Amino acid sequence: MFGLDPTKFFLLAILAAFLLGPSRMTAAAAWLGGAVRQLRAFTEAAKQRARDEIGEEFDDIPWKALDPRQYDPRRIIADAILAPPTVPPALDPPENPVRHGPAPAPKSPAS
């Protein structure tokens, strides 16, 4: 959860207990519990609304493939740098070029 391992979570709890003190700790814990419940209710309501609006296709969407955490910018840049260069194919000129603008002026004979 949020990149917290048990050690970091324990250190945050001790720091919160030290900063809040015993008198405000129960109120802070109650507030945090209410905030987590509201967040869960909000996400469930949003998920249900998306399911209602999208319809049956909601369950067919590959949600794992759309997870932004899978995109590591360092890996993407390294892959782009280490990839062999690609050369675009040569473009042949069109057979009948379309001219835009006025026709060129006729050339005058050189004297």
PDB file of C-alpha atoms in Angstrom:
ATOM      1  CA  MET A   1       0.000   0.000   0.000  1.00  0.00           C
ATOM      2  CA  PHE A   2       1.573   3.296  -1.184  1.00  0.00           C
ATOM      3  CA  GLY A   3       4.989   1.617  -1.313  1.00  0.00           C
ATOM      4  CA  LEU A   4       5.114   1.130   2.462  1.00  0.00           C
ATOM      5  CA  ASP A   5       6.712  -1.979   3.796  1.00  0.00           C
ATOM      6  CA  PRO A   6       5.983  -3.023   7.399  1.00  0.00           C
ATOM      7  CA  THR A   7       9.151  -1.376   8.742  1.00  0.00           C
ATOM      8  CA  LYS A   8       8.315   2.031   7.252  1.00  0.00           C
ATOM      9  CA  PHE A   9       4.701   1.740   8.399  1.00  0.00           C
ATOM     10  CA  PHE A  10       5.861   0.944  11.941  1.00  0.00           C
ATOM     11  CA  LEU A  11       8.222   3.942  11.950  1.00  0.00           C
ATOM     12  CA  LEU A  12       5.419   6.219  10.729  1.00  0.00           C
ATOM     13  CA  ALA A  13       3.126   4.932  13.477  1.00  0.00           C
ATOM     14  CA  ILE A  14       5.747   5.620  16.144  1.00  0.00           C
ATOM     15  CA  LEU A  15       6.381   9.090  14.713  1.00  0.00           C
ATOM     16  CA  ALA A  16       2.650   9.835  14.671  1.00  0.00           C
ATOM     17  CA  ALA A  17       2.290   8.636  18.271  1.00  0.00           C
ATOM     18  CA  PHE A  18       5.174  10.862  19.317  1.00  0.00           C
ATOM     19  CA  LEU A  19       3.879  13.948  17.475  1.00  0.00           C
ATOM     20  CA  LEU A  20       0.204  13.559  18.395  1.00  0.00           C
ATOM     21  CA  GLY A  21       0.540  12.307  21.933  1.00  0.00           C
ATOM     22  CA  PRO A  22      -1.786   9.915  23.714  1.00  0.00           C
ATOM     23  CA  SER A  23      -4.670  12.379  24.066  1.00  0.00           C
ATOM     24  CA  ARG A  24      -5.063  13.079  20.337  1.00  0.00           C
ATOM     25  CA  MET A  25      -4.052   9.633  19.082  1.00  0.00           C
ATOM     26  CA  THR A  26      -7.530   8.075  19.398  1.00  0.00           C
ATOM     27  CA  ALA A  27      -9.156  11.006  17.555  1.00  0.00           C
ATOM     28  CA  ALA A  28      -6.534  10.777  14.792  1.00  0.00           C
ATOM     29  CA  ALA A  29      -7.077   7.018  14.443  1.00  0.00           C
ATOM     30  CA  ALA A  30     -10.846   7.526  14.234  1.00  0.00           C
ATOM     31  CA  TRP A  31     -10.395  10.248  11.599  1.00  0.00           C
ATOM     32  CA  LEU A  32      -8.034   8.046   9.567  1.00  0.00           C
ATOM     33  CA  GLY A  33     -10.459   5.117   9.729  1.00  0.00           C
ATOM     34  CA  GLY A  34     -13.329   7.329   8.537  1.00  0.00           C
ATOM     35  CA  ALA A  35     -11.210   8.724   5.703  1.00  0.00           C
ATOM     36  CA  VAL A  36     -10.281   5.214   4.545  1.00  0.00           C
ATOM     37  CA  ARG A  37     -13.950   4.128   4.647  1.00  0.00           C
ATOM     38  CA  GLN A  38     -14.971   7.188   2.606  1.00  0.00           C
ATOM     39  CA  LEU A  39     -12.213   6.525   0.071  1.00  0.00           C
ATOM     40  CA  ARG A  40     -13.313   2.903  -0.331  1.00  0.00           C
ATOM     41  CA  ALA A  41     -16.963   3.952  -0.737  1.00  0.00           C
ATOM     42  CA  PHE A  42     -15.955   6.557  -3.331  1.00  0.00           C
ATOM     43  CA  THR A  43     -13.922   4.074  -5.373  1.00  0.00           C
ATOM     44  CA  GLU A  44     -16.683   1.458  -5.251  1.00  0.00           C
ATOM     45  CA  ALA A  45     -19.259   4.050  -6.373  1.00  0.00           C
ATOM     46  CA  ALA A  46     -16.971   5.175  -9.216  1.00  0.00           C
ATOM     47  CA  LYS A  47     -16.398   1.568 -10.284  1.00  0.00           C
ATOM     48  CA  GLN A  48     -20.134   0.843 -10.226  1.00  0.00           C
ATOM     49  CA  ARG A  49     -20.887   3.999 -12.226  1.00  0.00           C
ATOM     50  CA  ALA A  50     -18.266   3.057 -14.833  1.00  0.00           C
ATOM     51  CA  ARG A  51     -19.712  -0.467 -15.001  1.00  0.00           C
ATOM     52  CA  ASP A  52     -23.233   0.977 -15.493  1.00  0.00           C
ATOM     53  CA  GLU A  53     -22.120   3.407 -18.216  1.00  0.00           C
ATOM     54  CA  ILE A  54     -19.833   1.048 -20.118  1.00  0.00           C
ATOM     55  CA  GLY A  55     -22.084  -1.971 -19.840  1.00  0.00           C
ATOM     56  CA  GLU A  56     -21.106  -5.581 -20.295  1.00  0.00           C
ATOM     57  CA  GLU A  57     -17.788  -4.653 -21.945  1.00  0.00           C
ATOM     58  CA  PHE A  58     -16.510  -3.360 -18.567  1.00  0.00           C
ATOM     59  CA  ASP A  59     -15.439  -6.841 -17.515  1.00  0.00           C
ATOM     60  CA  ASP A  60     -13.713  -7.438 -20.891  1.00  0.00           C
ATOM     61  CA  ILE A  61     -11.357  -4.445 -20.549  1.00  0.00           C
ATOM     62  CA  PRO A  62      -7.766  -5.571 -19.833  1.00  0.00           C
ATOM     63  CA  TRP A  63      -7.265  -3.434 -16.712  1.00  0.00           C
ATOM     64  CA  LYS A  64      -3.822  -4.898 -15.963  1.00  0.00           C
ATOM     65  CA  ALA A  65      -2.541  -3.705 -19.341  1.00  0.00           C
ATOM     66  CA  LEU A  66      -3.741  -0.168 -18.573  1.00  0.00           C
ATOM     67  CA  ASP A  67      -1.964   0.034 -15.206  1.00  0.00           C
ATOM     68  CA  PRO A  68       0.408   3.037 -15.365  1.00  0.00           C
ATOM     69  CA  ARG A  69       2.747   1.431 -12.834  1.00  0.00           C
ATOM     70  CA  GLN A  70       3.972  -0.967 -15.514  1.00  0.00           C
ATOM     71  CA  TYR A  71       5.541   1.905 -17.476  1.00  0.00           C
ATOM     72  CA  ASP A  72       9.008   2.482 -16.095  1.00  0.00           C
ATOM     73  CA  PRO A  73      10.460   5.597 -17.767  1.00  0.00           C
ATOM     74  CA  ARG A  74      14.019   4.409 -17.157  1.00  0.00           C
ATOM     75  CA  ARG A  75      13.336   1.149 -19.003  1.00  0.00           C
ATOM     76  CA  ILE A  76      11.565   2.913 -21.862  1.00  0.00           C
ATOM     77  CA  ILE A  77      14.459   5.360 -22.343  1.00  0.00           C
ATOM     78  CA  ALA A  78      17.070   2.600 -22.084  1.00  0.00           C
ATOM     79  CA  ASP A  79      15.216   0.527 -24.664  1.00  0.00           C
ATOM     80  CA  ALA A  80      15.010   3.536 -27.000  1.00  0.00           C
ATOM     81  CA  ILE A  81      18.720   4.292 -26.632  1.00  0.00           C
ATOM     82  CA  LEU A  82      19.888   0.702 -27.023  1.00  0.00           C
ATOM     83  CA  ALA A  83      17.562  -0.173 -29.906  1.00  0.00           C
ATOM     84  CA  PRO A  84      19.201  -0.363 -33.322  1.00  0.00           C
ATOM     85  CA  PRO A  85      18.429   2.669 -35.485  1.00  0.00           C
ATOM     86  CA  THR A  86      15.701   2.245 -38.026  1.00  0.00           C
ATOM     87  CA  VAL A  87      15.926   3.786 -41.468  1.00  0.00           C
ATOM     88  CA  PRO A  88      12.641   4.855 -43.019  1.00  0.00           C
ATOM     89  CA  PRO A  89      12.022   3.533 -46.532  1.00  0.00           C
ATOM     90  CA  ALA A  90      12.921   5.872 -49.383  1.00  0.00           C
ATOM     91  CA  LEU A  91       9.989   7.790 -50.751  1.00  0.00           C
ATOM     92  CA  ASP A  92       9.490   7.773 -54.483  1.00  0.00           C
ATOM     93  CA  PRO A  93       8.268  11.056 -55.983  1.00  0.00           C
ATOM     94  CA  PRO A  94       4.658  10.941 -57.164  1.00  0.00           C
ATOM     95  CA  GLU A  95       4.053  10.335 -60.861  1.00  0.00           C
ATOM     96  CA  ASN A  96       1.839  13.391 -61.338  1.00  0.00           C
ATOM     97  CA  PRO A  97       2.812  16.008 -58.784  1.00  0.00           C
ATOM     98  CA  VAL A  98       0.084  18.419 -57.794  1.00  0.00           C
ATOM     99  CA  ARG A  99       1.092  22.041 -58.041  1.00  0.00           C
ATOM    100  CA  HIS A 100      -0.077  24.532 -55.501  1.00  0.00           C
ATOM    101  CA  GLY A 101      -0.095  28.238 -56.254  1.00  0.00           C
ATOM    102  CA  PRO A 102       0.506  30.048 -59.508  1.00  0.00           C
ATOM    103  CA  ALA A 103       2.253  28.408 -62.412  1.00  0.00           C
ATOM    104  CA  PRO A 104       5.927  29.304 -62.777  1.00  0.00           C
ATOM    105  CA  ALA A 105       6.757  32.149 -65.139  1.00  0.00           C
ATOM    106  CA  PRO A 106       8.087  31.132 -68.567  1.00  0.00           C
ATOM    107  CA  LYS A 107      11.844  31.385 -68.912  1.00  0.00           C
ATOM    108  CA  SER A 108      13.129  34.136 -71.139  1.00  0.00           C
ATOM    109  CA  PRO A 109      15.816  33.330 -73.718  1.00  0.00           C
ATOM    110  CA  ALA A 110      19.290  34.246 -72.590  1.00  0.00           C
ATOM    111  CA  SER A 111      20.892  37.024 -74.584  1.00  0.00           C
TER     112      SER A 111
END
